[in-house]
Coordinates of C-alpha atoms and ligand atoms in Angstrom, one line a residue:
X1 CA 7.9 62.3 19.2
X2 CA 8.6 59.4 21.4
X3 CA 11.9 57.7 20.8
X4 CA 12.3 54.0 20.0
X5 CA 14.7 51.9 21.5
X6 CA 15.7 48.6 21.5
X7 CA 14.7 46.5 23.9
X8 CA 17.6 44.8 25.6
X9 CA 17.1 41.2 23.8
X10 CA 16.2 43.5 20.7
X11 CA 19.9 45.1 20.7
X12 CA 21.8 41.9 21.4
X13 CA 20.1 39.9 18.4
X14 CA 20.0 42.8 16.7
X15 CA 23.9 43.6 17.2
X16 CA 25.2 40.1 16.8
X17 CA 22.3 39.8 13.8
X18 CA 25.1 42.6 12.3
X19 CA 28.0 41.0 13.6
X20 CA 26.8 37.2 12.5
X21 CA 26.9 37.7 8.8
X22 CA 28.3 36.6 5.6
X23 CA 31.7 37.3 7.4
X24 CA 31.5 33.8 9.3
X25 CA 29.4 31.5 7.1
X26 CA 31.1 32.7 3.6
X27 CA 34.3 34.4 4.3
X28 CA 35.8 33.3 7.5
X29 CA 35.9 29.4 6.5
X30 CA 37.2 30.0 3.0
X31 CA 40.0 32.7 4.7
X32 CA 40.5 30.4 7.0
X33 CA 41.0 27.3 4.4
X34 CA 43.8 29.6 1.9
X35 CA 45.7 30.3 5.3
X36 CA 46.6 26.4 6.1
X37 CA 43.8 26.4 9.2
X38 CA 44.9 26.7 12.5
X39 CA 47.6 29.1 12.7
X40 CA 45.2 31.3 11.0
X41 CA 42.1 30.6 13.5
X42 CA 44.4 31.4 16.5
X43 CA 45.8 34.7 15.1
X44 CA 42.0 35.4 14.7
X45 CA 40.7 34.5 17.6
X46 CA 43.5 36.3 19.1
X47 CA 42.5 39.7 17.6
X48 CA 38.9 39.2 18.4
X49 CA 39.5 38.8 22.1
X50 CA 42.4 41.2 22.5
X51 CA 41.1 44.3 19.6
X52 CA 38.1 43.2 18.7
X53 CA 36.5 43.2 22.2
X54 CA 38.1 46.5 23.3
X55 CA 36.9 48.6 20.2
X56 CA 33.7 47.0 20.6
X57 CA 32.9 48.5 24.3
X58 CA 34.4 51.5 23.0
X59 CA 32.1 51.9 19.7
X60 CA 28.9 51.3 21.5
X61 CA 29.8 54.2 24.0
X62 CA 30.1 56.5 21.5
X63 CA 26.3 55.7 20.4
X64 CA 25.2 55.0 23.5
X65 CA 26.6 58.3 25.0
X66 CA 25.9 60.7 21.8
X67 CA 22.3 59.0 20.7
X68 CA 22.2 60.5 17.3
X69 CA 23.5 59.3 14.3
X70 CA 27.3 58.9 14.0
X71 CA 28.5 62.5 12.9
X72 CA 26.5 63.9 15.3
X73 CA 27.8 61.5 18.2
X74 CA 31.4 62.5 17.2
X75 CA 30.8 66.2 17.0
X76 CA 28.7 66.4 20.1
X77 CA 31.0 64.4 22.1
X78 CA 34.6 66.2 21.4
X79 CA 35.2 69.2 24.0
X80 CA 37.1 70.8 21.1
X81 CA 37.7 70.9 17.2
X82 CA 34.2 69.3 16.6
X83 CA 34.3 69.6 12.6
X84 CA 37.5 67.3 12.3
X85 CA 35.7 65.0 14.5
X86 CA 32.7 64.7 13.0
X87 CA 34.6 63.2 10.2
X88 CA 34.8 60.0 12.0
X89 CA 31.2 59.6 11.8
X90 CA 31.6 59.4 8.1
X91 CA 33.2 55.9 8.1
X92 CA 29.4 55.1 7.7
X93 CA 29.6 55.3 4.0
X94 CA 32.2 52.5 4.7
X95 CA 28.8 50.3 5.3
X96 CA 27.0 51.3 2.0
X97 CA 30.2 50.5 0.0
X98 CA 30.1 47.0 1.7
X99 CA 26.7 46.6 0.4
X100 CA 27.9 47.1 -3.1
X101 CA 29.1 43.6 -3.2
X102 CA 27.3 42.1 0.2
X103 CA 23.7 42.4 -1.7
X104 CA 25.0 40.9 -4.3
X105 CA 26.3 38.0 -2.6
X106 CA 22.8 37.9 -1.3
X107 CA 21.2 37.1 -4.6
X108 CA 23.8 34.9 -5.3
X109 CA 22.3 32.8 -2.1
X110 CA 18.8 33.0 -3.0
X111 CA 19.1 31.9 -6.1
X112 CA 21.2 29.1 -4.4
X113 CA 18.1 28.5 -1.9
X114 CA 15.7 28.0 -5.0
X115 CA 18.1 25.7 -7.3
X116 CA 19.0 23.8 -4.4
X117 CA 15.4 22.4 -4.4
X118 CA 15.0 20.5 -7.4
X119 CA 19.1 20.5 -8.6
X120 CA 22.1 19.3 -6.6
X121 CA 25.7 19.5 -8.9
X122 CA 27.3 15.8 -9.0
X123 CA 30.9 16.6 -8.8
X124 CA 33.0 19.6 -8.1
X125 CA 33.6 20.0 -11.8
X126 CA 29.6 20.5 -12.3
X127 CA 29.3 22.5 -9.0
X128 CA 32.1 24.7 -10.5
X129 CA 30.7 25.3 -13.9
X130 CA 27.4 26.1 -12.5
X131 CA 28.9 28.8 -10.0
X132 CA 30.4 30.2 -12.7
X133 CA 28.3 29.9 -15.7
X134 CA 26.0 32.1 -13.0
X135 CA 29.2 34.3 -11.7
X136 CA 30.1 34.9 -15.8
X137 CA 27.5 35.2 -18.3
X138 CA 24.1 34.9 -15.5
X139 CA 23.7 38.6 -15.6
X140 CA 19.3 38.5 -15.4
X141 CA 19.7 35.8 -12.8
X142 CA 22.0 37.8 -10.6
X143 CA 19.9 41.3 -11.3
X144 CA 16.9 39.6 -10.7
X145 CA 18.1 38.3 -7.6
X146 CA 20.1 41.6 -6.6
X147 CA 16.8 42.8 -6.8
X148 CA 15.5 41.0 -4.3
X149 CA 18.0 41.6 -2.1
X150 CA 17.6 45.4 -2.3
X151 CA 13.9 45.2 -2.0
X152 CA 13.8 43.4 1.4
X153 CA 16.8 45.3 2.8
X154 CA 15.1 48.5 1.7
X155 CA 11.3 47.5 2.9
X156 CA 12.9 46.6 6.5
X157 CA 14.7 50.0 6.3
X158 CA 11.4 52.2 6.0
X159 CA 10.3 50.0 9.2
X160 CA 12.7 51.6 11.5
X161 CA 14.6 50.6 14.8
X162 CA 11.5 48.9 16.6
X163 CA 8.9 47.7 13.9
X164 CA 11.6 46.8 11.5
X165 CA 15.5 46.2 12.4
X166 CA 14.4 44.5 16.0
X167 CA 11.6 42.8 14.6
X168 CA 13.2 41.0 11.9
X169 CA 16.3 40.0 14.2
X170 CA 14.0 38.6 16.7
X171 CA 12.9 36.2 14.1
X172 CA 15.7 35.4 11.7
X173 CA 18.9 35.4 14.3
X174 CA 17.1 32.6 16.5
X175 CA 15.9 30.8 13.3
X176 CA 19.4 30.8 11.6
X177 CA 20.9 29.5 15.3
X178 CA 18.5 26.6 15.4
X179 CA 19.5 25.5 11.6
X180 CA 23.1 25.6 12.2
X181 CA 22.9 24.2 15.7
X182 CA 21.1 21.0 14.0
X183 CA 23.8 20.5 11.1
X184 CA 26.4 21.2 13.4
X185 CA 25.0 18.3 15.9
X186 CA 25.0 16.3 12.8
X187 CA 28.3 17.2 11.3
X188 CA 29.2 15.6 14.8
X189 CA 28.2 12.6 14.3
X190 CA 30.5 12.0 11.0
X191 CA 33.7 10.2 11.4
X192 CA 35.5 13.4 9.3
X193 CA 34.4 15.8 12.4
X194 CA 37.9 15.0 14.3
X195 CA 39.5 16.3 11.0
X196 CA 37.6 19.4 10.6
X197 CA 38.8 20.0 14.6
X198 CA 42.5 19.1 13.4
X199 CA 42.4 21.6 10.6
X200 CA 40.5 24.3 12.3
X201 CA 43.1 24.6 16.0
X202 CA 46.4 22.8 15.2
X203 CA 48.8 25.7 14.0
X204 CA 50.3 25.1 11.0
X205 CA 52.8 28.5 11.2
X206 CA 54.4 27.9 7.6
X207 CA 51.6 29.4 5.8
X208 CA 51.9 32.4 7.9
X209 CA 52.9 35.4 7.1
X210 CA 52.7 39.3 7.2
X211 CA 49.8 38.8 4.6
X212 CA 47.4 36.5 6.6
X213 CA 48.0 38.8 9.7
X214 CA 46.8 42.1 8.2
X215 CA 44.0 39.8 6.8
X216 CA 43.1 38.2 10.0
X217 CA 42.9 41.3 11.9
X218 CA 40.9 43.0 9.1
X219 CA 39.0 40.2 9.4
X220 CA 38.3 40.5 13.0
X221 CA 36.9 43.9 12.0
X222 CA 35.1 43.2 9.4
X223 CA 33.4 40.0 11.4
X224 CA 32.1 42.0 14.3
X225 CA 31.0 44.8 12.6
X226 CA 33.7 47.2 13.6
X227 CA 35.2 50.3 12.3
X228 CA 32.2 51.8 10.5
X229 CA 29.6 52.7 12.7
X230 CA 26.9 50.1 12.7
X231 CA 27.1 49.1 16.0
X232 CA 27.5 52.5 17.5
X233 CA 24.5 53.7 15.6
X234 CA 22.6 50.7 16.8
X235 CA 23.7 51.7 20.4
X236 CA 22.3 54.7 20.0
X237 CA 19.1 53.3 20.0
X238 CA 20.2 51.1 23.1
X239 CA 17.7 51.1 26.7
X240 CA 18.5 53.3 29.3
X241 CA 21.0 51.5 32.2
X242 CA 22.3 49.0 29.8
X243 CA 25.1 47.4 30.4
X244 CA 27.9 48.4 27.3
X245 CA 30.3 45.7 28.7
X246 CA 28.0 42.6 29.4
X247 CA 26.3 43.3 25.5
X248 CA 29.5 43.5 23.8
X249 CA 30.4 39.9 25.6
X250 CA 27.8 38.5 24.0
X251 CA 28.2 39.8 20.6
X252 CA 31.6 38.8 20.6
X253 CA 30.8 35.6 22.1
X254 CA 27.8 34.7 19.3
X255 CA 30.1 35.7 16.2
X256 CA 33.1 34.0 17.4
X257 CA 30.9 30.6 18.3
X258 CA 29.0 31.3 15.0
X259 CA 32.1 31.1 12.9
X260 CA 33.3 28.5 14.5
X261 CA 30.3 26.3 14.2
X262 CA 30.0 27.0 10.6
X263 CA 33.8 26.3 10.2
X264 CA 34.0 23.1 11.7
X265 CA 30.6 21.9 10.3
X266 CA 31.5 23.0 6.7
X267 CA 34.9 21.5 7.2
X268 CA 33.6 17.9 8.6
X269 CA 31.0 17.6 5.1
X270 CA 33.9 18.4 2.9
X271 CA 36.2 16.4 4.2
X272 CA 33.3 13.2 4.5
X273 CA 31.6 13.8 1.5
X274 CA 33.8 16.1 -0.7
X275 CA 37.0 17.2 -2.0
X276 CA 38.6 18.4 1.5
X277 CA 38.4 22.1 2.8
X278 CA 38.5 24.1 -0.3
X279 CA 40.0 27.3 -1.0
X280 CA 38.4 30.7 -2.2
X281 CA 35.2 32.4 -2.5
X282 CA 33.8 29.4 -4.1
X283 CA 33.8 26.9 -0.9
X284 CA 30.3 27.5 -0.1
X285 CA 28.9 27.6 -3.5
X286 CA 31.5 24.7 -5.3
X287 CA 32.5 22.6 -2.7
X288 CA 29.9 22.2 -0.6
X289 CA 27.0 22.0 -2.3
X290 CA 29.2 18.8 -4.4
X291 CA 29.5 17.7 -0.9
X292 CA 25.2 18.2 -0.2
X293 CA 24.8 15.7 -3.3
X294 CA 26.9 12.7 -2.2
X295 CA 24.5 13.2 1.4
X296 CA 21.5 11.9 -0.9
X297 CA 17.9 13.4 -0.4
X298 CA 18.7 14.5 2.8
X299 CA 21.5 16.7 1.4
X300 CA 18.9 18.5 -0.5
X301 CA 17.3 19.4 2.9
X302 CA 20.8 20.5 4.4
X303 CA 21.7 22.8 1.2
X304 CA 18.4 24.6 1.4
X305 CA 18.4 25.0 5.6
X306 CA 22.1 25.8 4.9
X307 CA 21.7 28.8 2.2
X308 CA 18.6 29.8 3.8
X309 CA 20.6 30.5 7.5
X310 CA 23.4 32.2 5.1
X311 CA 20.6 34.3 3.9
X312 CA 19.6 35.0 7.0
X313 CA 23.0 36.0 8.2
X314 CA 23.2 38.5 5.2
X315 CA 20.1 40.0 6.0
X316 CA 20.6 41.0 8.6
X317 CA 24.0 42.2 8.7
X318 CA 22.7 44.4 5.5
X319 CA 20.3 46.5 7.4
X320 CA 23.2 47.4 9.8
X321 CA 25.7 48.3 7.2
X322 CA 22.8 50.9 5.7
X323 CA 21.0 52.1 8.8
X324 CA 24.5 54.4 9.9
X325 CA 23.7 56.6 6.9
X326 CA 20.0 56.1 6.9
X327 CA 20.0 57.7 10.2
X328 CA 22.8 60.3 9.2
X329 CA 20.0 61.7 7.1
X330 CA 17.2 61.5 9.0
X331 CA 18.8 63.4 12.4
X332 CA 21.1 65.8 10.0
X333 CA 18.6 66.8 7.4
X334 CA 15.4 65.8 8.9
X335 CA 14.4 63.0 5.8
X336 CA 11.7 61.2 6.5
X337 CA 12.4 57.6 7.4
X338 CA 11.2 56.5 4.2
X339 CA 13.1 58.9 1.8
X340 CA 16.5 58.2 3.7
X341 CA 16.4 54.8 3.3
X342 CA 14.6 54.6 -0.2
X343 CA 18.0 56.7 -1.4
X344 CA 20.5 54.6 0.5
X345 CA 19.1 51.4 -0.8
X346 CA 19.3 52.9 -4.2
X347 CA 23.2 53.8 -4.0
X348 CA 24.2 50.5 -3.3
X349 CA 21.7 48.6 -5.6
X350 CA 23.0 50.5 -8.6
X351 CA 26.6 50.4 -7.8
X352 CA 25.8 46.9 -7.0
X353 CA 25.2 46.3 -10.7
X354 CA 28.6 47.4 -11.7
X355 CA 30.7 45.3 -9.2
X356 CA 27.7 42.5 -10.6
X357 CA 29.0 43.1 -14.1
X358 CA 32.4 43.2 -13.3
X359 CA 32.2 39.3 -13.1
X360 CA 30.4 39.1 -16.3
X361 CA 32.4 38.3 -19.7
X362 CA 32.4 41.2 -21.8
X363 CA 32.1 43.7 -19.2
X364 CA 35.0 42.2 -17.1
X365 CA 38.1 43.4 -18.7
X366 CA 36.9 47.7 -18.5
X367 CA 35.7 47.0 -14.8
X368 CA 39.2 45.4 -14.1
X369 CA 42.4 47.3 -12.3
X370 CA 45.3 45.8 -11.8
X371 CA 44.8 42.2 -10.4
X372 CA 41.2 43.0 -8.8
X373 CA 38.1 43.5 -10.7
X374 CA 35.3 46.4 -9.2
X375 CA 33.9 43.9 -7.2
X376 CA 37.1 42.4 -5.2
X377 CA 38.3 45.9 -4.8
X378 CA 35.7 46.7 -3.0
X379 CA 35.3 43.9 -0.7
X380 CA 39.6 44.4 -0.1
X381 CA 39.4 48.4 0.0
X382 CA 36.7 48.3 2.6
X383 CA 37.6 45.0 5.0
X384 CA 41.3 45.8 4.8
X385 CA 41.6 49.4 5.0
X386 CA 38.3 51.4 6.0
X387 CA 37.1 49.8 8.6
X388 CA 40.7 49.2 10.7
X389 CA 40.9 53.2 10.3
X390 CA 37.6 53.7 11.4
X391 CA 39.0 51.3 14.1
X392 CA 41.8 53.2 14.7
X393 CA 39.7 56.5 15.1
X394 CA 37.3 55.1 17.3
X395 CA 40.0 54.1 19.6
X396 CA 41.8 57.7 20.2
X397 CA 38.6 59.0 20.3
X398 CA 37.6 56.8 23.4
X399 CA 41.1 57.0 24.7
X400 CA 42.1 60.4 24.0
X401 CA 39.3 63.0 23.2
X402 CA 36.4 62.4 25.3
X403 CA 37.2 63.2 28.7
X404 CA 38.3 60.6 30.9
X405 CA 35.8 61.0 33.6
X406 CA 32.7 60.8 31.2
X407 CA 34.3 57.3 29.9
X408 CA 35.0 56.3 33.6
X409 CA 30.9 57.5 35.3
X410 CA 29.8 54.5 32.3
X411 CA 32.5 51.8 32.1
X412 CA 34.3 52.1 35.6
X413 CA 31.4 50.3 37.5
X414 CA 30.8 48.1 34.6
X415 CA 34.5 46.7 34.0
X416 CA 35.7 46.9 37.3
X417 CA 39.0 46.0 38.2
X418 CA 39.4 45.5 34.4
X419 CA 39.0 49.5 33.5
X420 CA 42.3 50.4 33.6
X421 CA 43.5 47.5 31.7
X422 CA 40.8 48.1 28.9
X423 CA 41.2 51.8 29.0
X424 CA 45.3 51.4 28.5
X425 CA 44.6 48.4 25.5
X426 CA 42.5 51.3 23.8
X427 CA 44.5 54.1 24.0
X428 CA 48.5 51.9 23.6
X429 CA 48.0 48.4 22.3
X430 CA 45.0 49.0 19.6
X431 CA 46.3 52.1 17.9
X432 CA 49.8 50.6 17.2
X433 CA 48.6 47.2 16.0
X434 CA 45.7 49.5 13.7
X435 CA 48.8 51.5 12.7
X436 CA 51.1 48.5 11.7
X437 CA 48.1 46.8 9.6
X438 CA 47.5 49.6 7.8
X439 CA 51.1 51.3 7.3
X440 CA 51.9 47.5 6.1
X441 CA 48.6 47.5 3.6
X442 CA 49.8 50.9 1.8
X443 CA 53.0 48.7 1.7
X444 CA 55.2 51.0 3.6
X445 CA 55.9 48.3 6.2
Ligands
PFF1 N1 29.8 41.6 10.3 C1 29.3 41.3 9.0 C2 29.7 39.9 8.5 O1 30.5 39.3 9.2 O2 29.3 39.6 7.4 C3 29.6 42.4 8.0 C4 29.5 43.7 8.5 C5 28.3 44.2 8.9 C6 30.6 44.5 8.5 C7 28.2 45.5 9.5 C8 30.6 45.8 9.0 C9 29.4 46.3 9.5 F1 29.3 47.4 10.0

């Protein structure tokens, strides 16, 4: 059977289509906002170049060398105690536990694209009781739209590499570029824009502590896709002769302007037509869309292009988060492409409707540990812990396991002068500062 592959547009869109996600449109502005701003933004940005970047080039040459599914790729590629290894491919269930909550996020958006049409709230105070009137007691709304989420997820699934994962990026990453690239050119029109830049790059260190760092660098993770194996599954999949270095530049490069973008544009509508940058998950769905109504009619337009690009963003990171174990089946047990990912999408569609309850009243309280309900622990359990270990893994694996000659053949005439320097970050500097965040999560540091 002849293999498909990306093409070599087809694996950048679709690897910053994974990267580009709810991450930077939903989490990183709201993150960003609790932290004080700046300070915050820097640390981040900081991570991405420094971490990020390395474990990046290092997780695609894991795919790109093994070209199987994860488990496979680690046990293939260690000279010696292959079954511990192949653990490390197992960080793809990280992806499906994303999904739990990520798809329902999703519906939470479309329904947000629909209302948006005909309904805009008139204050924060409306926009707040509608988000959670919806978050609370909406449990058909959210199901229905959950639904959704799992059904087009799922359809593109069965589709495969080619005819579905590349296909749909090719379509929806340059669309959801275009929409924010026109708000953003508006937002910088607005007298509050120089405000948004204020609050986004001037450090305000006060706010900082050993808290936002582990949460910026689990951030940094969790925005470019790292950690769990979507982005070395995808490079499994990547043309022949590509170039590992000069792709993960540009991923790196479209989240981080992404995020930005979004940040500053968000930032310049709240502070010219709303309450200022808001904190919390609710920013894009209390905040802003208060904010869309004082725009007028032309707000309307602006919420619906806006929750359609987040939907967009979503999509396509889903696919990514699922395909690692989709393919996990497929190459290990030979399940047809339709039965692999017909089960997968199932898993997180019906543990999707616990974390859903665990917003709703009445349900709430028996789906609540400590100070997180099903759904937050989740989102905090994967972001903050699995995927810098799956980090952390990745990195001695690259630095320490697979021989140092097979690394150098790829990367050597690719990096350059810059091998050694990448090759020494990966093996010293990104195992210690994975190590610290997650010693200090298990709050031994
Ligand atoms: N990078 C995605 C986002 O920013 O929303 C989320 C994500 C996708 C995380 C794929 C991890 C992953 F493997």
């Amino acid at each position: 059977m002849k293999i498909a592959r990306f093409s070599r547009m087809g694996f950048i869109l679709a690897a910053a289509g994974s990267a580009v996600g709810l991450g930077n449109i939903w989490k990183f502005p709201y993150i960003a906002g609790e932290y004080g701003g700046g300070a915050f933004v820097l640390i981040y940005l900081f991570t991405v170049l420094i971490i990020g970047f390395s474990i990046m080039i290092a997780e695609m040459l894991i795919g790109y060398l093994g070209r199987k599914d994860g488990v496979t790729c680690f046990e293939d590629l260690a000279p010696t105690h292959k079954h511990l290894w192949k653990l490390g491919g197992f960080q793809g269930l990280a992806g499906l536990f994303i999904m739990i909550f990520y798809s329902v996020v999703i519906g939470w958006i479309f329904n947000y694209i629909v209302t948006s049409i005909f309904y805009l709230p008139s204050s924060v105070k409306e926009a707040e009781i509608t988000f959670n009137t919806m978050l609370h007691s909406g449990v058909w709304t959210q199901l229905f739209y959950h639904t959704l989420a799992f059904i087009w997820i799922t359809y593109v699934l069965t589709k495969g590499i080619k005819g579905g994962i590349e296909k749909m990026n090719m379509i929806l990453m340059p669309t959801l570029m275009i929409i924010l690239l026109g708000m953003f050119a508006y937002a910088t029109t607005l007298d509050s824009f120089s405000r948004a830049v204020e609050f986004m790059f001037s450090p305000d260190w006060s706010k900082i502590d050993s808290n936002a760092f582990v949460t910026a660098v689990g951030h940094a993770f969790f925005t470019l896709s790292l950690g769990m194996g979507a982005i070395m599954t995808y490079s499994a999949s990547m043309a022949k002769n590509s170039n590992l270095v000069k792709n993960a530049f540009w991923i790196v490069f479209l989240d981080t302007s992404i995020a930005i973008v979004a940040g500053l544009m968000l930032f310049t509508f709240l502070y010219q037509y709303g309450s200022g940058p808001a904190k919390g998950p609710g920013l894009v769905f209390i905040s802003l869309p208060a904010a869309f109504f004082e725009m007028g009619i032309i707000g309307n337009i602006f919420a619906i292009l806006f929750f359609i690009a987040l939907a967009f963003a979503g999509l396509t990171s889903s696919v990514s988060l699922v395909e690692p174990m989709v393919q996990y089946f497929i190459d290990r047990y030979s399940w047809s492409r339709l039965k692999a990912s017909m089960s997968m999408g199932l898993f997180f569609y019906l543990i999707g409707i616990i974390a859903l309850l665990s917003n709703i009243d009445g349900f709430k309280e028996t789906l609540t540990w400590g100070d997180k309900n099903f759904f937050d622990w989740v989102d905090h359990f994967t972001a903050t812990f699995m995927l810098p270990l799956g980090g952390l893994v990745m990195a001695v694996f690259v630095g320490f396991v697979i021989e140092k000659q097979r690394v150098e053949a790829i990367l050597k005439p690719q990096l350059g002068f810059a091998f050694e320097a990448w090759y020494f970050s990966l093996r010293y500097i990104t195992p210690v500062a994975m190590f610290i965040v997650i010693l200090s999560l298990m709050g031994i540091l």
